[in-house]
Coordinates of C-alpha atoms and ligand atoms in Angstrom, one line a residue:
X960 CA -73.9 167.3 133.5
X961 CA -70.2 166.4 134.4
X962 CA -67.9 169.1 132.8
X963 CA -65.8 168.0 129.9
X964 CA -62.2 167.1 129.8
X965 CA -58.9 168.8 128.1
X966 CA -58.6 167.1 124.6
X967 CA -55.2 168.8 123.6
X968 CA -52.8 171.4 124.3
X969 CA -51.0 173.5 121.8
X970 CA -48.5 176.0 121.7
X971 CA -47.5 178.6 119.1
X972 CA -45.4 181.5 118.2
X973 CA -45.6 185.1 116.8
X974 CA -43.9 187.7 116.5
X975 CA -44.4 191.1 116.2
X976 CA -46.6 193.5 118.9
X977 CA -49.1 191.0 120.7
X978 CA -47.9 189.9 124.3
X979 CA -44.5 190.9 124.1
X980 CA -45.7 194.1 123.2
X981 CA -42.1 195.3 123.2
X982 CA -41.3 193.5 119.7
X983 CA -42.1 196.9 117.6
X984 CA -40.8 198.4 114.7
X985 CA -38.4 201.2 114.8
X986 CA -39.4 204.9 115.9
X987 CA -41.6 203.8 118.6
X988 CA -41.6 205.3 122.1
X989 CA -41.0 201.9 123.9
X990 CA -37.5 201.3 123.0
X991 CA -36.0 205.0 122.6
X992 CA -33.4 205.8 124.8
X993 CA -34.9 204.1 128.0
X994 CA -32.8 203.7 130.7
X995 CA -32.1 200.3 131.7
X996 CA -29.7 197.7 133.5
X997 CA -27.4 197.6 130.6
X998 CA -27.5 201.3 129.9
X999 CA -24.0 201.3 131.9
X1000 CA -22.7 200.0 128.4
X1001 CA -22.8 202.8 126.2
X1002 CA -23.3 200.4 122.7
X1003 CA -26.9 199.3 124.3
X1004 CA -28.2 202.5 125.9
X1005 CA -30.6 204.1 122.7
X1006 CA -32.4 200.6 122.7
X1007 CA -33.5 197.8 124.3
X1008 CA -34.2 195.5 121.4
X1009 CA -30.1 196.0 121.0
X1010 CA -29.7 193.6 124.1
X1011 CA -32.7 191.4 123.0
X1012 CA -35.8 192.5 125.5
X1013 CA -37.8 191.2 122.2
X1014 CA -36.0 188.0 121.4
X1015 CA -38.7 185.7 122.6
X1016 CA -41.6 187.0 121.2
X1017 CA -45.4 185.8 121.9
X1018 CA -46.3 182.7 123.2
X1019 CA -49.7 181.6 122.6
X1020 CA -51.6 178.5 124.5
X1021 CA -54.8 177.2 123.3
X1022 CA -56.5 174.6 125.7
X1023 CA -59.4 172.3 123.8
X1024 CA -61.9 170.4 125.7
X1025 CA -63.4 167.2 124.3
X1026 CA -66.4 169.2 123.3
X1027 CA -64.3 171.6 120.6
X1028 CA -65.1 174.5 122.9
X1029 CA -61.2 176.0 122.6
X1030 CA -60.1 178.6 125.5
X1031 CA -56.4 180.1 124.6
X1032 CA -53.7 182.7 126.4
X1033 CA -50.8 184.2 125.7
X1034 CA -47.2 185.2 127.1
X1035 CA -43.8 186.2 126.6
X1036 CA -42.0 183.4 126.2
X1037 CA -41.8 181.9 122.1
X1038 CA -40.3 179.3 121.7
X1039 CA -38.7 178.5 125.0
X1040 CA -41.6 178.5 126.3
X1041 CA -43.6 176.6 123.3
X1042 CA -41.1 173.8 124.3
X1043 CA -42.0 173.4 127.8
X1044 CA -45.6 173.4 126.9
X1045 CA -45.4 170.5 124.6
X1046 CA -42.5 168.8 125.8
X1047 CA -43.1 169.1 129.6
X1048 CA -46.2 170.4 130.8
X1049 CA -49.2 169.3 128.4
X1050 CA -49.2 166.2 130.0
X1051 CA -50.7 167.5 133.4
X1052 CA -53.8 168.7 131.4
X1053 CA -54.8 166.1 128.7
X1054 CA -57.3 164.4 130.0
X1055 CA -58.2 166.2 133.1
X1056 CA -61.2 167.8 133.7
X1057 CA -61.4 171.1 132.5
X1058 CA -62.4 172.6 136.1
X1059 CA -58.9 171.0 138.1
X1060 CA -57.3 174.4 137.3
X1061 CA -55.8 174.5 141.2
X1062 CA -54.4 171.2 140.9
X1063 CA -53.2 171.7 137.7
X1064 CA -51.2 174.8 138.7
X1065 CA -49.6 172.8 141.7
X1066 CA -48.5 170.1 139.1
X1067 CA -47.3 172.6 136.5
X1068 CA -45.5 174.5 139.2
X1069 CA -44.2 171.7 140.9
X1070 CA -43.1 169.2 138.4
X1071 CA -40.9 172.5 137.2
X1072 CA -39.5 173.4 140.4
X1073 CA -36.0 172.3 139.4
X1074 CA -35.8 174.4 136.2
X1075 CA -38.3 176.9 137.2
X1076 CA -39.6 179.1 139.8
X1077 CA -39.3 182.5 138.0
X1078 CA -38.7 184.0 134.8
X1079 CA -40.2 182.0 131.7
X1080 CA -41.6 179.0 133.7
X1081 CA -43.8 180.7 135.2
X1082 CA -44.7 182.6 132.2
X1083 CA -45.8 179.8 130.6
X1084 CA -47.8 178.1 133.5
X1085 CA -49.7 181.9 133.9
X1086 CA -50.3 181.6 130.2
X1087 CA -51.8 178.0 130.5
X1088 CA -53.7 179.0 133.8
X1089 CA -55.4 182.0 131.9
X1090 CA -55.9 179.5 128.8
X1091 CA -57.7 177.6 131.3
X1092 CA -60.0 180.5 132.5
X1093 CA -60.6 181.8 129.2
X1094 CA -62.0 177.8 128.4
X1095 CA -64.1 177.9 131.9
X1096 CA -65.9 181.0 131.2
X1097 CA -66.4 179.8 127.8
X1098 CA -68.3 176.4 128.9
X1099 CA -69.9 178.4 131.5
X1100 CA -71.2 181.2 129.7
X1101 CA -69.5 183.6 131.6
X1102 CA -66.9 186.6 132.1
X1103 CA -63.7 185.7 133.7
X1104 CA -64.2 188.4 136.3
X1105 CA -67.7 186.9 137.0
X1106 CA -65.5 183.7 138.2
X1107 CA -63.5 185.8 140.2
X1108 CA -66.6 186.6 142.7
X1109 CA -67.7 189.5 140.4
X1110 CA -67.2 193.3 139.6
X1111 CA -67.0 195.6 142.6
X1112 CA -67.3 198.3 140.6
X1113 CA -69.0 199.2 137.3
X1114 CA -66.0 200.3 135.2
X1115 CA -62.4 200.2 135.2
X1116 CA -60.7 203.5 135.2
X1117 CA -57.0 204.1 133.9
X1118 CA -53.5 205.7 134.2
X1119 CA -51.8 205.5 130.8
X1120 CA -47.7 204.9 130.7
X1121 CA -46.0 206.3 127.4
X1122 CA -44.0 209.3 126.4
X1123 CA -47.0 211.5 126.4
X1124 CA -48.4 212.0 129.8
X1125 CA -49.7 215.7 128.6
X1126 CA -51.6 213.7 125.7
X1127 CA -52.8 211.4 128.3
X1128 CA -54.5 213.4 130.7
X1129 CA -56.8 214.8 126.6
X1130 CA -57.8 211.3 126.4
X1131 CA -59.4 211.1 130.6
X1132 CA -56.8 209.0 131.9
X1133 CA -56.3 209.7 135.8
X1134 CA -52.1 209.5 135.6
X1135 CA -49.1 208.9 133.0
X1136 CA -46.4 206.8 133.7
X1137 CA -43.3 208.0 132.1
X1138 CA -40.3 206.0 130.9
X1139 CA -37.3 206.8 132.8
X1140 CA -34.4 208.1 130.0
X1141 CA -31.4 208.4 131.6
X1142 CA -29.7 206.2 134.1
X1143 CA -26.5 206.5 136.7
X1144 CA -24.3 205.9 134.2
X1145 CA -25.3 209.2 132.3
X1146 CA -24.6 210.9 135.4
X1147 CA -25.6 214.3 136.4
X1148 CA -26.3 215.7 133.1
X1149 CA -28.7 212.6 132.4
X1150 CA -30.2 213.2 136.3
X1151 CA -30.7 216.7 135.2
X1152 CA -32.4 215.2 131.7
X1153 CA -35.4 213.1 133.2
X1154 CA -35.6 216.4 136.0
X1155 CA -36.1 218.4 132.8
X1156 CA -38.4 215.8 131.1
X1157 CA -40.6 215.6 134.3
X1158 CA -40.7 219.6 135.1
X1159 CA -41.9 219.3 131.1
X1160 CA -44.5 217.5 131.7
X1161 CA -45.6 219.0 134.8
X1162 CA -46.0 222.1 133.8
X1163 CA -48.4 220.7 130.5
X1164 CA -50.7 218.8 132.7
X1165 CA -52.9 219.6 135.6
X1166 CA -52.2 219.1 139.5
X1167 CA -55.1 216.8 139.7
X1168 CA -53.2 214.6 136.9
X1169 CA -50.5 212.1 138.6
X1170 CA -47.1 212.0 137.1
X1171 CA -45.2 208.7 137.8
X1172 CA -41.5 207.2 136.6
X1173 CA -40.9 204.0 135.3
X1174 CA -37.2 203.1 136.3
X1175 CA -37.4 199.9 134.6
X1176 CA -34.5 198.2 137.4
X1177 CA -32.0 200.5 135.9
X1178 CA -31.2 202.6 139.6
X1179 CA -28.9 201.8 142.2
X1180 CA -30.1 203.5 145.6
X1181 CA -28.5 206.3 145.9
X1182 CA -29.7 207.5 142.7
X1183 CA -33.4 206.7 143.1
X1184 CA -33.5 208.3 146.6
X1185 CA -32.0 211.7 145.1
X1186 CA -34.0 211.3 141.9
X1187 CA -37.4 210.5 144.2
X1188 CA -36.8 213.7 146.4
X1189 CA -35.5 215.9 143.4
X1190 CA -38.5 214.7 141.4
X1191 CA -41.1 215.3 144.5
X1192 CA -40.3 218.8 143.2
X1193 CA -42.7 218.5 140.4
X1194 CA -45.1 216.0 142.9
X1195 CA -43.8 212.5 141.3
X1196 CA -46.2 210.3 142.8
X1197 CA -44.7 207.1 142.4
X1198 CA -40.8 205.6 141.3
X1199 CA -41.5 202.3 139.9
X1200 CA -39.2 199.5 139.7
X1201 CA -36.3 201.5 140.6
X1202 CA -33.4 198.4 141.2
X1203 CA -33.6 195.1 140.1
X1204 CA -35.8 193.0 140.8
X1205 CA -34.4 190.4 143.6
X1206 CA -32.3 193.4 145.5
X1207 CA -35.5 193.6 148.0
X1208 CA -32.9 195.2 151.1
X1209 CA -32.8 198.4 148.4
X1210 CA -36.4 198.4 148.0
X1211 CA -36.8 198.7 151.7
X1212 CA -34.5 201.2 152.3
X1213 CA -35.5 203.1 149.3
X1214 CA -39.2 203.4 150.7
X1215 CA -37.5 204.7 154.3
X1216 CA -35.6 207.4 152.1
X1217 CA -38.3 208.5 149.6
X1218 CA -40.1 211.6 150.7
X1219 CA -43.4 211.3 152.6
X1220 CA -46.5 210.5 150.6
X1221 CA -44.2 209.4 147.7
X1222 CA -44.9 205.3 147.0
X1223 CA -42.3 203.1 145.9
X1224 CA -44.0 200.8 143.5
X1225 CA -42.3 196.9 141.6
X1226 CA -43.4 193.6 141.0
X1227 CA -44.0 193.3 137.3
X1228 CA -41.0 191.0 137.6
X1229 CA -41.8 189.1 140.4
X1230 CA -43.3 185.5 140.1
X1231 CA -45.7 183.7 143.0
X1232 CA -46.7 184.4 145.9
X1233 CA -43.4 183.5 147.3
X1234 CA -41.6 186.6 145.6
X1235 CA -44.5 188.7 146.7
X1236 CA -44.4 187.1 150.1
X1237 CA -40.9 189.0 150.3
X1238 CA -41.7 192.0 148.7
X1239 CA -44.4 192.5 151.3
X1240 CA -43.0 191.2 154.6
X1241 CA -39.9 193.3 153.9
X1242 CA -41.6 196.5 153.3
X1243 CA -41.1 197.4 149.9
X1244 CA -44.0 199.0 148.1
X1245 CA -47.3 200.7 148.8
X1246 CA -48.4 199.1 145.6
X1247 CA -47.3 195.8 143.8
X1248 CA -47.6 195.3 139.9
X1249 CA -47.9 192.0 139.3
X1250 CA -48.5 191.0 135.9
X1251 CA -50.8 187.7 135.5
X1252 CA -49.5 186.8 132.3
X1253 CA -45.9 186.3 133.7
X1254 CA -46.4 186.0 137.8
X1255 CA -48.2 183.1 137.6
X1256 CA -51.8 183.5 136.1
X1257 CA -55.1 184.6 138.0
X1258 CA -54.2 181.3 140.3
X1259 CA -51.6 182.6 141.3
X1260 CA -52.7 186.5 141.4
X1261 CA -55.7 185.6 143.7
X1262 CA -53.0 184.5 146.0
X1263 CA -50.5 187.6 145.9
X1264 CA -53.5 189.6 145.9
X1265 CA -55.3 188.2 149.7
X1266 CA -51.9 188.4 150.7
X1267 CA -51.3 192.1 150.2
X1268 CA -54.7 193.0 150.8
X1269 CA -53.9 191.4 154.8
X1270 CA -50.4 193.4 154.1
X1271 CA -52.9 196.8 153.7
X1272 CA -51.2 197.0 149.8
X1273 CA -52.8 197.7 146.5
X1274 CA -52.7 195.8 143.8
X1275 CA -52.2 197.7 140.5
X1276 CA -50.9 195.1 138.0
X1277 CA -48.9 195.2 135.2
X1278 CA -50.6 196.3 132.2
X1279 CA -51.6 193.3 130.4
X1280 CA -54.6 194.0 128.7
X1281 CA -58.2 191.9 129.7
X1282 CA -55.9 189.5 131.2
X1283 CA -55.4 192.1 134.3
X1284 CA -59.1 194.0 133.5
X1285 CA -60.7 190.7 134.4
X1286 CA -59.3 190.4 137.7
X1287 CA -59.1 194.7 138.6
X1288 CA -62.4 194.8 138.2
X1289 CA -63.2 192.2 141.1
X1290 CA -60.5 193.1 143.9
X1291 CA -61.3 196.3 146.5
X1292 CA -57.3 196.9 146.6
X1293 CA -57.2 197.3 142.9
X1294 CA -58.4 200.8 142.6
X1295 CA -57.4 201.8 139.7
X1296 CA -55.2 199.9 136.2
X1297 CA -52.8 200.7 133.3
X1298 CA -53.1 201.1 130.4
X1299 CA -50.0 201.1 128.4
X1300 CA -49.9 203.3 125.0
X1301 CA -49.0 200.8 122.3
X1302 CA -48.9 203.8 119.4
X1303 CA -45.2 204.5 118.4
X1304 CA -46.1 208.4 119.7
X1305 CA -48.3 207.9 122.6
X1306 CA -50.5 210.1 120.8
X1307 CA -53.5 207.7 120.5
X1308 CA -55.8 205.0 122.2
X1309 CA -54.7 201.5 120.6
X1310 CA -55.0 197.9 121.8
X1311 CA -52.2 196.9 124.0
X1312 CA -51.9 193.8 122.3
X1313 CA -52.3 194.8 118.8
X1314 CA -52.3 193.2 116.1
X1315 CA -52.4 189.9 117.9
X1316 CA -56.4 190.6 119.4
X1317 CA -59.8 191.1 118.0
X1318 CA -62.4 192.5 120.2
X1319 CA -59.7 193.7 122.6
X1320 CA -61.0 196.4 124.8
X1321 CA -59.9 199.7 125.1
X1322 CA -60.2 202.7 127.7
X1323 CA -62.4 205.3 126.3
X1324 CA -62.5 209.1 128.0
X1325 CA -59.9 206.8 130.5
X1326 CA -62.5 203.9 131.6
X1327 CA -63.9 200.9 130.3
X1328 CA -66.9 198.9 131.1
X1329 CA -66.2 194.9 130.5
X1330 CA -68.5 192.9 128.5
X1331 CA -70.1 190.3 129.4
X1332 CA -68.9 188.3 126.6
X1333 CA -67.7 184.6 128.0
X1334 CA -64.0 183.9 129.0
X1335 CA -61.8 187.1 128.5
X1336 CA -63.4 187.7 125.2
X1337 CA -61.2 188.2 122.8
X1338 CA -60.3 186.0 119.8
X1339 CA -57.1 186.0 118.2
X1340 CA -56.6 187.7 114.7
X1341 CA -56.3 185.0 112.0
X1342 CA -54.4 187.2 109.9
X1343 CA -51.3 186.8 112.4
X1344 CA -50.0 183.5 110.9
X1345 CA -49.3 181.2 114.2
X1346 CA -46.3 178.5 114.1
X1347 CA -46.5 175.5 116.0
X1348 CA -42.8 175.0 116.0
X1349 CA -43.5 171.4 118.2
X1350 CA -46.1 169.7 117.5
X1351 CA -47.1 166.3 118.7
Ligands
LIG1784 C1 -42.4 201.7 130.1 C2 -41.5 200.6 130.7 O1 -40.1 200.9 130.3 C3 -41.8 199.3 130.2 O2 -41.7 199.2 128.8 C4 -43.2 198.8 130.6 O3 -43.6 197.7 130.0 C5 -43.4 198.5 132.1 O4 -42.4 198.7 132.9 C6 -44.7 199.2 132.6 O5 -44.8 199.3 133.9 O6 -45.6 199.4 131.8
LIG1785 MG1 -43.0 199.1 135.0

């Protein structure tokens, strides 16, 4: 029976939670006093959203074949990226069969390669490559992860990254990730701060129980290197995403400067297997975090992923909900995934992309078992009101 072929793309918009789970209301633990690149300007250090990390807001792609069956995705990206969809890309998928998902990658990543490469391009095409996925599994009956070769192990288990590590390790999560709160330009006080925050925390939860920081690119080197062998104090496992993303010379000399047995971690803003290529050859990390709804999609990730495996690096990706759990679940060099706490305290278990998902998973006791339901199976809540804001 030949398979069917792509009826119509659409793209819509949302805001509020879902993929760009840092659009929240006030009082939540994601955008209180987190250091970042423009904490150096005092008027944008207590929040985030104050320099606009949530100005694009959700991006949702829903792919129909010409038998109704409807596969969808979603991204950061709005309506930037709901443009590019309809304006630009749908055209590579209308009317192709709904199995060309390699060549229609290399057309979506080509035909953008003036305008795109990185950043909200490829946002979009991982969004419309896991749209894709979600479709095939559908018409196939399937699991995504049972299109990725199958489980090679029978659950997932979980580190949790929020403001409450000591919460964490209650709810059988093997690690918590904390936000870095204080950057260089707080100076030693605000070094003295997150050393406070961290011996805090330490002292709550068990030695078994990894403690890891989340710099979020807001370090230069010589404050990540003292941080990384102050906070090997209190047995810091890993500094994530201490300098920005493209400065990859840091990232090498950071991981020759970090204590022994300490990993230097980044990638949830890298893009293709290009960036990664880098990342890799140049020595930067014992564990990439790519995340498939913004490096390129599971096309993409399956290539970044054989490539660090050769490379002898694991693959922990960003946390992204069953869009990562579907491909974890099938890679030996994923051993473990995150889980990020989407309750404004960090003080319960809630879907990451809430309210956007119904029939999202969620770690219980710190580990999940996927079901078997086709595609990544989830469906999206009607009662979030989706805008087409260019239809055709
Ligand atoms: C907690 C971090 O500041 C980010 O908000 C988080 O999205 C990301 O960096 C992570 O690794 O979960
Ligand atoms: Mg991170």
């Amino acid at each position: 029976m030949a398979m069917p072929r792509i009826r119509a793309v659409r793209a819509f918009v949302v805001r509020g939670g879902g993929a760009d789970y840092h659009d929240q209301g006030a009082e939540h633990w994601i955008d209180d006093h987190i250091a970042t690149p423009m904490a150096k300007y005092p008027e944008y250090r207590q929040s985030r959203q104050a320099f606009g990390l949530n100005v694009l807001g959700t991006l949702v792609v829903e792919v129909e074949a010409d038998d109704g069956t409807v596969g969808f995705a979603l991204t950061t990206a709005g309506e930037p990226g709901a443009y590019i969809v309809e304006r630009h890309l749908a055209r590579f998928l209308e009317g192709a069969p709904v199995t060309d998902i390699e060549r229609i990658w290399d057309q979506l990543y080509n035909a953008t390669l003036y305008y795109g490469r990185k950043g909200i391009v490829v946002n979009v095409i991982s969004a419309i490559d896991l749209a894709l996925y979600d479709l095939l599994g559908k018409l196939r009956g399937e699991p995504v992860y049972a299109l990725l070769g199958g489980p090679v192990r029978d659950e997932l288990v979980f580190y949790a990254t929020g403001a409450r590590p000591d919460l964490a390790e209650g709810m059988g999560f093997i690690g918590g990730k904390l936000p870095l709160h204080h950057g260089p330009a707080e100076g030693p006080a605000g070094m003295r701060a997150n050393l406070r925050e961290l011996q805090t925390m330490r002292e709550r939860v068990s030695d078994d129980f990894f403690l890891a920081w989340d710099c979020w690119m807001s370090l230069d080197l010589d404050y990540a290197t003292r941080l990384a062998h102050a906070g090997a104090e209190f047995g810091l496992r890993w500094i994530e995403e201490a300098l920005p993303p493209d400065d990859y010379w840091g990232y090498a000399e950071l991981r020759r400067r970090v204590p022994p047995g300490m990993w230097v971690t980044t990638g949830e803003h890298e893009s293709t297997r290009y960036g990664f290529r880098l990342l890799l050859e140049m020595g930067c990390a014992d564990l990439i975090q790519p995340d498939v709804n913004w490096c390129g999609g599971i096309t993409e990730l399956l290539k970044i992923s054989a490539l660090a495996d050769a490379h002898g690096a694991m693959v922990v990706p960003h946390g992204s909900s069953v869009y990562s759990y579907h491909f974890v679940v099938t890679r030996h060099n994923s051993p473990f995934a995150e889980f990020l706490m989407m309750h404004p305290q960090a003080s319960e278990v809630v879907p990451m992309f809430s309210p956007l998902l119904l029939d999202e998973p969620v770690p219980v006791n710190g580990r999940l078992k996927l079901p078997e339901t086709p595609g990544f199976g989830v469906r999206l809540n009607p009662e979030c009101e989706l805008h087409r804001p260019y239809p055709r």
